[in-house]
Amino acid sequence: MIQIPRGTQDILPKDSYKWQFIEDTLIDVCEKYNYQEIRTPIFESTDLFVRAVGDTTDIVNKEMYTFKDKGDRSMTLRPEGTAPVVRSYIENKMYGDPNQPIKVFYNQPMFRYERQQKGRYRQFVQFGVEAIGVEDPLIDVEILSMLMAFYESFGLKDLELHINSIGDFDSRKEYQKALQEHFRPSIDEFCSDCQSRIDSNPMRILDCKKDKNHPLMATAPKITDYLNEESLSYYEKVKSQLDKIGIKYVEDPNLVRGLDYYTHTAFELMSTSDGFGSITTLAGGGRYNGLVEMLDGPKETGIGFALSIERLLLALEAEGIEIKNPHTLDLYVVTIGEEARDYASVLLSRLRKNKLTVDMDYKARGVGAQFRDADRKGATYTIVLGENELETGQVKLKHMATGEEVETSIENLGEAIK
Ligand code: HAM
């Protein structure tokens, strides 16, 4: 038997309403903040991610689904949403749009070849937002406020927002040097990835999953000690504004994020719920001041974040928050005999045009089995259609929960239900 690929999951009809509810709720928040949806292709040129995410990151080095197409071009199933959005922003010259900044959201599957565990999949759905074309601490605050609004709109409470500034490129140069001096004497004790990153990208060492408990990690220099005046004042403004609007945060000087394009504000939202499991990051994001230019666009900057719906569902589960199935079935038509079945199929199509949710039996079951089926399907009302009903044009509309019956003409059935 062919099985589902490892790290992927089917969302079955019994659960899909949860996804729809989550997506609708998140889109609602986006509306409030005036963000519009963007949809980009599932695959892009491999080069886009190599350049944007960075060739020393785990995503690019180990996790990409890369393949050659029939024209011998290297393509990659997108592992994240920011690079494609920025590519589209440049390609569609959105920087020339009079309506600035460009504020978009996306809700799309991403692909990373990771080791499967709770909360970590090879295909997962990221809901993300990006604001491009503005460098202002207030838009950073808008993005952070949106992140919290996303989670709070579900009533989630066990949340901890971690923020940091990883400064501008100048601040980072000094910091990279300090990290090299700190790690180099003992670099033999680190994994082979870290050994190669000490020269190419020492900040990546701080994000290493294998060596995260090495004692030198805790004593490593902090980026916040290397921020130049401009970076520092940007960070201060973001924090003071967060204080003003009452968004709580924890400063986390070790937060560097797993992608290379970040500058200044970087953040992750953690679940502090006991039941959540070992991967506690619900969402992550930050500012990316060099990315648009790096992808051959103009000198514009952006900020955004993404969460996965899979982890949001885990957080809801961990906090015992249930999503109610909003699906209702207004009427189930129980039929007796061939003629009644034919008639029912016409009746259903009329009632559906009347905006009612209606169903019938298609398996030629007996009356008792049809009532059981109506019950299973959660029908609010049933009617029985037999020879007699067809002749008189009258039916008994039965309320399933109370057993109460009301007589009505088939003609008026829709109105009677409403
Ligand atoms: P990221 O931290 O790589 O950032 O991913 C963001 C979120 O996607 C994570 O916090 C997590 O919720 C979810 N996620 C990542 N990998 C997996 C996985 N294997 N299984 C389930 N969920 C996962 C980015 O992707 C950036 N593009 C975010 C961003 C937007 N930065 C600026 N704008």
GROMACS .gro file of C-alpha atoms and ligand atoms in nm:
model
  451
    1MET     CA    1   0.000   0.000   0.000
    2ILE     CA    2   0.133   0.342  -0.089
    3GLN     CA    3   0.157   0.559   0.220
    4ILE     CA    4   0.164   0.933   0.279
    5PRO     CA    5   0.518   1.080   0.264
    6ARG     CA    6   0.690   1.114   0.601
    7GLY     CA    7   0.642   1.453   0.763
    8THR     CA    8   0.319   1.532   0.579
    9GLN     CA    9  -0.040   1.491   0.689
   10ASP     CA   10  -0.388   1.459   0.545
   11ILE     CA   11  -0.636   1.706   0.684
   12LEU     CA   12  -0.946   1.490   0.701
   13PRO     CA   13  -1.305   1.610   0.656
   14LYS     CA   14  -1.365   1.564   1.029
   15ASP     CA   15  -1.092   1.819   1.106
   16SER     CA   16  -1.089   2.059   0.813
   17TYR     CA   17  -1.338   2.296   0.978
   18LYS     CA   18  -1.065   2.377   1.233
   19TRP     CA   19  -0.833   2.490   0.955
   20GLN     CA   20  -1.106   2.694   0.793
   21PHE     CA   21  -1.189   2.859   1.125
   22ILE     CA   22  -0.824   2.942   1.196
   23GLU     CA   23  -0.766   3.079   0.848
   24ASP     CA   24  -1.085   3.288   0.857
   25THR     CA   25  -0.993   3.428   1.199
   26LEU     CA   26  -0.640   3.520   1.088
   27ILE     CA   27  -0.770   3.679   0.767
   28ASP     CA   28  -1.011   3.882   0.979
   29VAL     CA   29  -0.720   4.022   1.180
   30CYS     CA   30  -0.537   4.102   0.853
   31GLU     CA   31  -0.842   4.298   0.738
   32LYS     CA   32  -0.831   4.507   1.057
   33TYR     CA   33  -0.466   4.590   0.996
   34ASN     CA   34  -0.531   4.655   0.627
   35TYR     CA   35  -0.318   4.373   0.482
   36GLN     CA   36  -0.417   4.209   0.152
   37GLU     CA   37  -0.349   3.857   0.036
   38ILE     CA   38  -0.067   3.762  -0.201
   39ARG     CA   39  -0.027   3.416  -0.357
   40THR     CA   40   0.302   3.306  -0.508
   41PRO     CA   41   0.405   2.982  -0.683
   42ILE     CA   42   0.481   2.669  -0.487
   43PHE     CA   43   0.822   2.646  -0.655
   44GLU     CA   44   1.078   2.911  -0.738
   45SER     CA   45   1.428   2.925  -0.882
   46THR     CA   46   1.662   2.765  -0.629
   47ASP     CA   47   1.884   3.069  -0.647
   48LEU     CA   48   1.617   3.285  -0.484
   49PHE     CA   49   1.643   3.097  -0.155
   50VAL     CA   50   2.019   3.049  -0.172
   51ARG     CA   51   2.067   3.423  -0.200
   52ALA     CA   52   1.790   3.539   0.033
   53VAL     CA   53   1.790   3.281   0.312
   54GLY     CA   54   2.167   3.233   0.295
   55ASP     CA   55   2.395   2.951   0.182
   56THR     CA   56   2.519   2.876   0.534
   57THR     CA   57   2.174   2.821   0.683
   58ASP     CA   58   2.025   2.479   0.763
   59ILE     CA   59   1.729   2.556   0.540
   60VAL     CA   60   1.945   2.600   0.229
   61ASN     CA   61   2.212   2.346   0.319
   62LYS     CA   62   2.001   2.057   0.435
   63GLU     CA   63   1.631   2.109   0.405
   64MET     CA   64   1.535   2.220   0.056
   65TYR     CA   65   1.332   2.011  -0.186
   66THR     CA   66   1.535   2.095  -0.494
   67PHE     CA   67   1.492   1.937  -0.835
   68LYS     CA   68   1.583   1.994  -1.196
   69ASP     CA   69   1.287   2.061  -1.426
   70LYS     CA   70   1.275   1.923  -1.780
   71GLY     CA   71   1.451   2.236  -1.904
   72ASP     CA   72   1.744   2.157  -1.671
   73ARG     CA   73   1.667   2.454  -1.444
   74SER     CA   74   1.715   2.410  -1.071
   75MET     CA   75   1.385   2.465  -0.889
   76THR     CA   76   1.296   2.446  -0.520
   77LEU     CA   77   0.967   2.391  -0.340
   78ARG     CA   78   0.945   2.707  -0.133
   79PRO     CA   79   1.075   2.653   0.224
   80GLU     CA   80   0.952   2.996   0.341
   81GLY     CA   81   0.743   3.287   0.220
   82THR     CA   82   0.947   3.605   0.255
   83ALA     CA   83   1.187   3.556  -0.037
   84PRO     CA   84   0.906   3.480  -0.285
   85VAL     CA   85   0.708   3.783  -0.166
   86VAL     CA   86   1.011   4.008  -0.206
   87ARG     CA   87   1.079   3.857  -0.550
   88SER     CA   88   0.721   3.935  -0.649
   89TYR     CA   89   0.743   4.285  -0.498
   90ILE     CA   90   1.042   4.360  -0.719
   91GLU     CA   91   0.918   4.182  -1.031
   92ASN     CA   92   0.578   4.354  -1.017
   93LYS     CA   93   0.740   4.690  -0.934
   94MET     CA   94   0.522   4.725  -0.627
   95TYR     CA   95   0.770   4.984  -0.501
   96GLY     CA   96   0.621   5.217  -0.765
   97ASP     CA   97   0.267   5.169  -0.637
   98PRO     CA   98   0.139   5.498  -0.490
   99ASN     CA   99  -0.022   5.299  -0.212
  100GLN     CA  100   0.268   5.249   0.031
  101PRO     CA  101   0.385   5.060   0.225
  102ILE     CA  102   0.293   4.732   0.061
  103LYS     CA  103   0.117   4.526   0.329
  104VAL     CA  104   0.047   4.165   0.240
  105PHE     CA  105  -0.036   3.833   0.398
  106TYR     CA  106  -0.004   3.477   0.267
  107ASN     CA  107  -0.141   3.141   0.365
  108GLN     CA  108   0.054   2.877   0.180
  109PRO     CA  109   0.224   2.539   0.221
  110MET     CA  110   0.602   2.539   0.275
  111PHE     CA  111   0.843   2.250   0.239
  112ARG     CA  112   1.149   2.164   0.446
  113TYR     CA  113   1.323   1.829   0.463
  114GLU     CA  114   1.343   1.817   0.842
  115ARG     CA  115   1.342   1.535   1.092
  116GLN     CA  116   0.978   1.476   1.172
  117GLN     CA  117   0.865   1.535   1.528
  118LYS     CA  118   0.569   1.692   1.707
  119GLY     CA  119   0.527   2.039   1.557
  120ARG     CA  120   0.785   1.983   1.285
  121TYR     CA  121   0.672   1.864   0.945
  122ARG     CA  122   0.809   1.845   0.594
  123GLN     CA  123   0.504   2.017   0.453
  124PHE     CA  124   0.342   2.278   0.674
  125VAL     CA  125   0.119   2.579   0.617
  126GLN     CA  126   0.265   2.918   0.697
  127PHE     CA  127   0.041   3.212   0.757
  128GLY     CA  128   0.269   3.512   0.721
  129VAL     CA  129   0.260   3.887   0.682
  130GLU     CA  130   0.505   4.131   0.527
  131ALA     CA  131   0.515   4.514   0.525
  132ILE     CA  132   0.757   4.632   0.260
  133GLY     CA  133   0.870   4.982   0.168
  134VAL     CA  134   0.904   5.148   0.505
  135GLU     CA  135   1.164   5.171   0.779
  136ASP     CA  136   0.991   5.305   1.085
  137PRO     CA  137   0.987   5.154   1.435
  138LEU     CA  138   0.610   5.210   1.432
  139ILE     CA  139   0.558   4.958   1.154
  140ASP     CA  140   0.771   4.708   1.350
  141VAL     CA  141   0.532   4.767   1.637
  142GLU     CA  142   0.231   4.721   1.409
  143ILE     CA  143   0.370   4.385   1.298
  144LEU     CA  144   0.434   4.274   1.657
  145SER     CA  145   0.090   4.390   1.761
  146MET     CA  146  -0.060   4.190   1.475
  147LEU     CA  147   0.133   3.881   1.584
  148MET     CA  148  -0.014   3.906   1.933
  149ALA     CA  149  -0.363   3.982   1.794
  150PHE     CA  150  -0.346   3.663   1.586
  151TYR     CA  151  -0.298   3.446   1.893
  152GLU     CA  152  -0.515   3.644   2.130
  153SER     CA  153  -0.809   3.623   1.890
  154PHE     CA  154  -0.826   3.251   1.978
  155GLY     CA  155  -0.807   3.318   2.352
  156LEU     CA  156  -0.451   3.180   2.381
  157LYS     CA  157  -0.276   3.303   2.695
  158ASP     CA  158   0.041   3.099   2.750
  159LEU     CA  159   0.249   3.316   2.521
  160GLU     CA  160   0.590   3.475   2.557
  161LEU     CA  161   0.718   3.723   2.301
  162HIS     CA  162   1.098   3.723   2.271
  163ILE     CA  163   1.258   4.018   2.097
  164ASN     CA  164   1.609   4.124   2.009
  165SER     CA  165   1.786   4.361   1.778
  166ILE     CA  166   2.050   4.216   1.553
  167GLY     CA  167   2.145   4.564   1.439
  168ASP     CA  168   2.243   4.696   1.102
  169PHE     CA  169   2.523   4.559   0.883
  170ASP     CA  170   2.787   4.781   1.046
  171SER     CA  171   2.698   4.672   1.398
  172ARG     CA  172   2.702   4.313   1.281
  173LYS     CA  173   3.055   4.333   1.140
  174GLU     CA  174   3.201   4.413   1.483
  175TYR     CA  175   2.985   4.150   1.644
  176GLN     CA  176   3.089   3.878   1.397
  177LYS     CA  177   3.452   3.952   1.483
  178ALA     CA  178   3.380   3.923   1.855
  179LEU     CA  179   3.203   3.590   1.800
  180GLN     CA  180   3.497   3.454   1.601
  181GLU     CA  181   3.737   3.548   1.881
  182HIS     CA  182   3.508   3.386   2.136
  183PHE     CA  183   3.453   3.054   1.958
  184ARG     CA  184   3.775   3.003   1.758
  185PRO     CA  185   4.001   2.872   2.038
  186SER     CA  186   3.755   2.588   2.111
  187ILE     CA  187   3.595   2.542   1.772
  188ASP     CA  188   3.719   2.177   1.759
  189GLU     CA  189   3.458   2.096   2.025
  190PHE     CA  190   3.177   2.204   1.794
  191CYS     CA  191   3.001   2.022   1.510
  192SER     CA  192   3.136   2.030   1.157
  193ASP     CA  193   2.872   2.285   1.051
  194CYS     CA  194   2.983   2.525   1.322
  195GLN     CA  195   3.345   2.469   1.225
  196SER     CA  196   3.277   2.579   0.872
  197ARG     CA  197   3.051   2.866   0.983
  198ILE     CA  198   3.311   3.026   1.209
  199ASP     CA  199   3.459   3.197   0.904
  200SER     CA  200   3.161   3.233   0.675
  201ASN     CA  201   2.887   3.325   0.921
  202PRO     CA  202   2.971   3.300   1.293
  203MET     CA  203   2.623   3.418   1.402
  204ARG     CA  204   2.483   3.090   1.270
  205ILE     CA  205   2.675   2.907   1.549
  206LEU     CA  206   2.434   3.065   1.801
  207ASP     CA  207   2.146   2.902   1.617
  208CYS     CA  208   2.302   2.551   1.604
  209LYS     CA  209   2.063   2.278   1.715
  210LYS     CA  210   2.344   2.030   1.796
  211ASP     CA  211   2.570   2.251   2.007
  212LYS     CA  212   2.308   2.459   2.182
  213ASN     CA  213   2.417   2.334   2.527
  214HIS     CA  214   2.792   2.394   2.485
  215PRO     CA  215   2.907   2.618   2.775
  216LEU     CA  216   3.054   2.873   2.533
  217MET     CA  217   2.704   2.945   2.401
  218ALA     CA  218   2.590   3.098   2.730
  219THR     CA  219   2.901   3.315   2.761
  220ALA     CA  220   2.907   3.429   2.399
  221PRO     CA  221   2.918   3.804   2.334
  222LYS     CA  222   2.574   3.963   2.303
  223ILE     CA  223   2.478   4.153   1.989
  224THR     CA  224   2.315   4.422   2.202
  225ASP     CA  225   2.662   4.521   2.327
  226TYR     CA  226   2.771   4.586   1.968
  227LEU     CA  227   2.481   4.789   1.837
  228ASN     CA  228   2.579   5.127   1.698
  229GLU     CA  229   2.388   5.436   1.799
  230GLU     CA  230   2.140   5.418   1.514
  231SER     CA  231   2.057   5.053   1.574
  232LEU     CA  232   2.028   5.110   1.945
  233SER     CA  233   1.790   5.404   1.911
  234TYR     CA  234   1.576   5.210   1.663
  235TYR     CA  235   1.551   4.922   1.911
  236GLU     CA  236   1.475   5.157   2.202
  237LYS     CA  237   1.192   5.320   2.008
  238VAL     CA  238   1.039   4.981   1.922
  239LYS     CA  239   1.051   4.875   2.288
  240SER     CA  240   0.913   5.201   2.430
  241GLN     CA  241   0.625   5.194   2.183
  242LEU     CA  242   0.549   4.830   2.273
  243ASP     CA  243   0.537   4.941   2.637
  244LYS     CA  244   0.294   5.219   2.549
  245ILE     CA  245   0.047   4.988   2.381
  246GLY     CA  246   0.086   4.725   2.652
  247ILE     CA  247   0.256   4.445   2.462
  248LYS     CA  248   0.469   4.241   2.702
  249TYR     CA  249   0.801   4.102   2.579
  250VAL     CA  250   1.118   3.937   2.700
  251GLU     CA  251   1.450   4.067   2.570
  252ASP     CA  252   1.649   3.774   2.438
  253PRO     CA  253   2.000   3.877   2.332
  254ASN     CA  254   2.073   3.528   2.196
  255LEU     CA  255   1.788   3.535   1.946
  256VAL     CA  256   1.949   3.544   1.601
  257ARG     CA  257   1.690   3.355   1.388
  258GLY     CA  258   1.769   3.081   1.140
  259LEU     CA  259   1.765   3.288   0.821
  260ASP     CA  260   2.030   3.533   0.708
  261TYR     CA  261   1.825   3.827   0.586
  262TYR     CA  262   1.741   3.981   0.923
  263THR     CA  263   1.856   4.321   1.052
  264HIS     CA  264   1.740   4.523   1.355
  265THR     CA  265   1.420   4.386   1.510
  266ALA     CA  266   1.405   4.005   1.537
  267PHE     CA  267   1.145   3.814   1.736
  268GLU     CA  268   0.989   3.481   1.817
  269LEU     CA  269   0.668   3.395   1.995
  270MET     CA  270   0.691   3.101   2.234
  271SER     CA  271   0.424   2.886   2.390
  272THR     CA  272   0.476   2.843   2.765
  273SER     CA  273   0.199   2.585   2.788
  274ASP     CA  274   0.301   2.260   2.964
  275GLY     CA  275   0.140   2.038   2.704
  276PHE     CA  276   0.306   2.200   2.405
  277GLY     CA  277   0.608   1.974   2.366
  278SER     CA  278   0.973   2.044   2.307
  279ILE     CA  279   0.948   2.280   2.011
  280THR     CA  280   0.806   2.589   2.171
  281THR     CA  281   0.834   2.844   1.889
  282LEU     CA  282   0.493   2.935   1.753
  283ALA     CA  283   0.602   3.209   1.514
  284GLY     CA  284   0.909   3.402   1.411
  285GLY     CA  285   1.005   3.704   1.210
  286GLY     CA  286   1.193   4.029   1.189
  287ARG     CA  287   1.309   4.321   0.983
  288TYR     CA  288   1.505   4.267   0.662
  289ASN     CA  289   1.670   4.587   0.548
  290GLY     CA  290   1.908   4.450   0.287
  291LEU     CA  291   1.693   4.183   0.128
  292VAL     CA  292   1.516   4.382  -0.145
  293GLU     CA  293   1.847   4.520  -0.269
  294MET     CA  294   2.015   4.181  -0.242
  295LEU     CA  295   1.753   4.046  -0.482
  296ASP     CA  296   1.833   4.330  -0.726
  297GLY     CA  297   1.546   4.553  -0.617
  298PRO     CA  298   1.554   4.916  -0.502
  299LYS     CA  299   1.676   5.033  -0.162
  300GLU     CA  300   1.356   4.943   0.022
  301THR     CA  301   1.321   4.762   0.352
  302GLY     CA  302   1.061   4.535   0.506
  303ILE     CA  303   0.949   4.345   0.812
  304GLY     CA  304   0.723   4.046   0.868
  305PHE     CA  305   0.668   3.716   1.040
  306ALA     CA  306   0.518   3.376   0.980
  307LEU     CA  307   0.351   3.113   1.193
  308SER     CA  308   0.250   2.764   1.107
  309ILE     CA  309  -0.111   2.664   1.144
  310GLU     CA  310   0.004   2.319   1.261
  311ARG     CA  311   0.176   2.471   1.567
  312LEU     CA  312  -0.116   2.706   1.630
  313LEU     CA  313  -0.342   2.399   1.646
  314LEU     CA  314  -0.100   2.237   1.893
  315ALA     CA  315  -0.111   2.550   2.109
  316LEU     CA  316  -0.493   2.545   2.111
  317GLU     CA  317  -0.486   2.180   2.210
  318ALA     CA  318  -0.227   2.244   2.483
  319GLU     CA  319  -0.443   2.521   2.634
  320GLY     CA  320  -0.760   2.315   2.602
  321ILE     CA  321  -0.927   2.558   2.361
  322GLU     CA  322  -1.179   2.380   2.142
  323ILE     CA  323  -1.295   2.494   1.802
  324LYS     CA  324  -1.662   2.416   1.754
  325ASN     CA  325  -1.766   2.263   1.426
  326PRO     CA  326  -1.985   2.533   1.270
  327HIS     CA  327  -2.131   2.290   1.016
  328THR     CA  328  -2.507   2.238   1.038
  329LEU     CA  329  -2.742   2.026   0.830
  330ASP     CA  330  -3.082   2.194   0.814
  331LEU     CA  331  -3.279   1.907   0.669
  332TYR     CA  332  -3.243   1.537   0.591
  333VAL     CA  333  -3.506   1.396   0.358
  334VAL     CA  334  -3.600   1.037   0.439
  335THR     CA  335  -3.746   0.863   0.135
  336ILE     CA  336  -3.960   0.555   0.080
  337GLY     CA  337  -3.950   0.414  -0.271
  338GLU     CA  338  -3.800   0.503  -0.605
  339GLU     CA  339  -4.047   0.776  -0.693
  340ALA     CA  340  -3.989   0.957  -0.363
  341ARG     CA  341  -3.613   0.942  -0.416
  342ASP     CA  342  -3.645   1.102  -0.758
  343TYR     CA  343  -3.873   1.369  -0.616
  344ALA     CA  344  -3.635   1.431  -0.323
  345SER     CA  345  -3.345   1.499  -0.554
  346VAL     CA  346  -3.547   1.775  -0.726
  347LEU     CA  347  -3.666   1.909  -0.390
  348LEU     CA  348  -3.310   1.926  -0.256
  349SER     CA  349  -3.191   2.127  -0.551
  350ARG     CA  350  -3.474   2.376  -0.494
  351LEU     CA  351  -3.401   2.405  -0.120
  352ARG     CA  352  -3.029   2.456  -0.182
  353LYS     CA  353  -3.110   2.749  -0.410
  354ASN     CA  354  -3.303   2.877  -0.110
  355LYS     CA  355  -2.971   2.874   0.086
  356LEU     CA  356  -3.051   2.571   0.300
  357THR     CA  357  -2.810   2.286   0.377
  358VAL     CA  358  -2.992   1.968   0.290
  359ASP     CA  359  -2.911   1.603   0.226
  360MET     CA  360  -3.077   1.268   0.156
  361ASP     CA  361  -2.994   0.899   0.143
  362TYR     CA  362  -2.813   0.776  -0.168
  363LYS     CA  363  -2.764   0.418  -0.057
  364ALA     CA  364  -3.126   0.304  -0.072
  365ARG     CA  365  -3.140   0.231   0.300
  366GLY     CA  366  -3.449   0.143   0.502
  367VAL     CA  367  -3.636   0.414   0.692
  368GLY     CA  368  -3.478   0.330   1.030
  369ALA     CA  369  -3.127   0.336   0.884
  370GLN     CA  370  -3.202   0.669   0.715
  371PHE     CA  371  -3.308   0.822   1.049
  372ARG     CA  372  -2.988   0.693   1.206
  373ASP     CA  373  -2.794   0.846   0.918
  374ALA     CA  374  -2.975   1.179   0.969
  375ASP     CA  375  -2.881   1.166   1.337
  376ARG     CA  376  -2.516   1.089   1.262
  377LYS     CA  377  -2.503   1.376   1.017
  378GLY     CA  378  -2.647   1.610   1.282
  379ALA     CA  379  -2.961   1.704   1.089
  380THR     CA  380  -3.176   1.966   1.262
  381TYR     CA  381  -3.495   1.858   1.082
  382THR     CA  382  -3.615   1.556   0.887
  383ILE     CA  383  -3.914   1.487   0.668
  384VAL     CA  384  -4.038   1.153   0.537
  385LEU     CA  385  -4.133   1.142   0.171
  386GLY     CA  386  -4.347   0.844   0.069
  387GLU     CA  387  -4.640   0.772  -0.160
  388ASN     CA  388  -4.883   0.951   0.071
  389GLU     CA  389  -4.677   1.271   0.098
  390LEU     CA  390  -4.629   1.286  -0.278
  391GLU     CA  391  -5.003   1.253  -0.326
  392THR     CA  392  -5.112   1.516  -0.069
  393GLY     CA  393  -4.817   1.752  -0.106
  394GLN     CA  394  -4.803   1.772   0.278
  395VAL     CA  395  -4.513   1.660   0.501
  396LYS     CA  396  -4.436   1.645   0.872
  397LEU     CA  397  -4.129   1.852   0.956
  398LYS     CA  398  -3.968   1.683   1.254
  399HIS     CA  399  -3.728   1.863   1.486
  400MET     CA  400  -3.475   1.593   1.566
  401ALA     CA  401  -3.365   1.715   1.909
  402THR     CA  402  -3.716   1.760   2.056
  403GLY     CA  403  -3.913   1.519   1.840
  404GLU     CA  404  -4.169   1.796   1.778
  405GLU     CA  405  -4.352   1.775   1.445
  406VAL     CA  406  -4.514   2.048   1.237
  407GLU     CA  407  -4.724   1.982   0.930
  408THR     CA  408  -4.640   2.191   0.625
  409SER     CA  409  -4.687   2.182   0.249
  410ILE     CA  410  -4.383   2.077   0.046
  411GLU     CA  411  -4.427   2.407  -0.135
  412ASN     CA  412  -4.363   2.597   0.192
  413LEU     CA  413  -4.096   2.367   0.331
  414GLY     CA  414  -3.808   2.616   0.292
  415GLU     CA  415  -3.999   2.888   0.474
  416ALA     CA  416  -4.112   2.648   0.746
  417ILE     CA  417  -3.749   2.549   0.816
  418LYS     CA  418  -3.633   2.907   0.825
  419HAM     P1  419   1.091   3.060   1.033
  419HAM     O1  420   1.127   3.090   1.174
  419HAM     O2  421   1.181   2.972   0.956
  419HAM     O3  422   1.077   3.200   0.959
  419HAM     O4  423   0.946   2.998   1.027
  419HAM     C1  424   0.836   3.068   1.082
  419HAM     C2  425   0.740   2.972   1.149
  419HAM     O5  426   0.705   2.866   1.061
  419HAM     C3  427   0.796   2.901   1.271
  419HAM     O6  428   0.792   2.981   1.384
  419HAM     C4  429   0.702   2.783   1.281
  419HAM     O7  430   0.576   2.824   1.336
  419HAM     C5  431   0.677   2.751   1.137
  419HAM     N1  432   0.764   2.640   1.094
  419HAM     C6  433   0.890   2.644   1.046
  419HAM     N2  434   0.934   2.521   1.014
  419HAM     C7  435   0.832   2.436   1.042
  419HAM     C8  436   0.814   2.296   1.030
  419HAM     N3  437   0.908   2.217   0.979
  419HAM     N4  438   0.695   2.242   1.069
  419HAM     C9  439   0.597   2.320   1.119
  419HAM     N5  440   0.608   2.453   1.132
  419HAM    C10  441   0.724   2.512   1.095
  419HAM    C11  442   1.041   3.216   0.829
  419HAM     O8  443   1.006   3.129   0.756
  419HAM    C12  444   1.041   3.362   0.786
  419HAM     N6  445   1.009   3.367   0.643
  419HAM    C13  446   0.943   3.443   0.868
  419HAM    C14  447   0.940   3.587   0.826
  419HAM    C15  448   0.847   3.649   0.754
  419HAM     N7  449   1.036   3.675   0.852
  419HAM    C16  450   1.003   3.790   0.797
  419HAM     N8  451   0.890   3.776   0.736
   0.00000   0.00000   0.00000
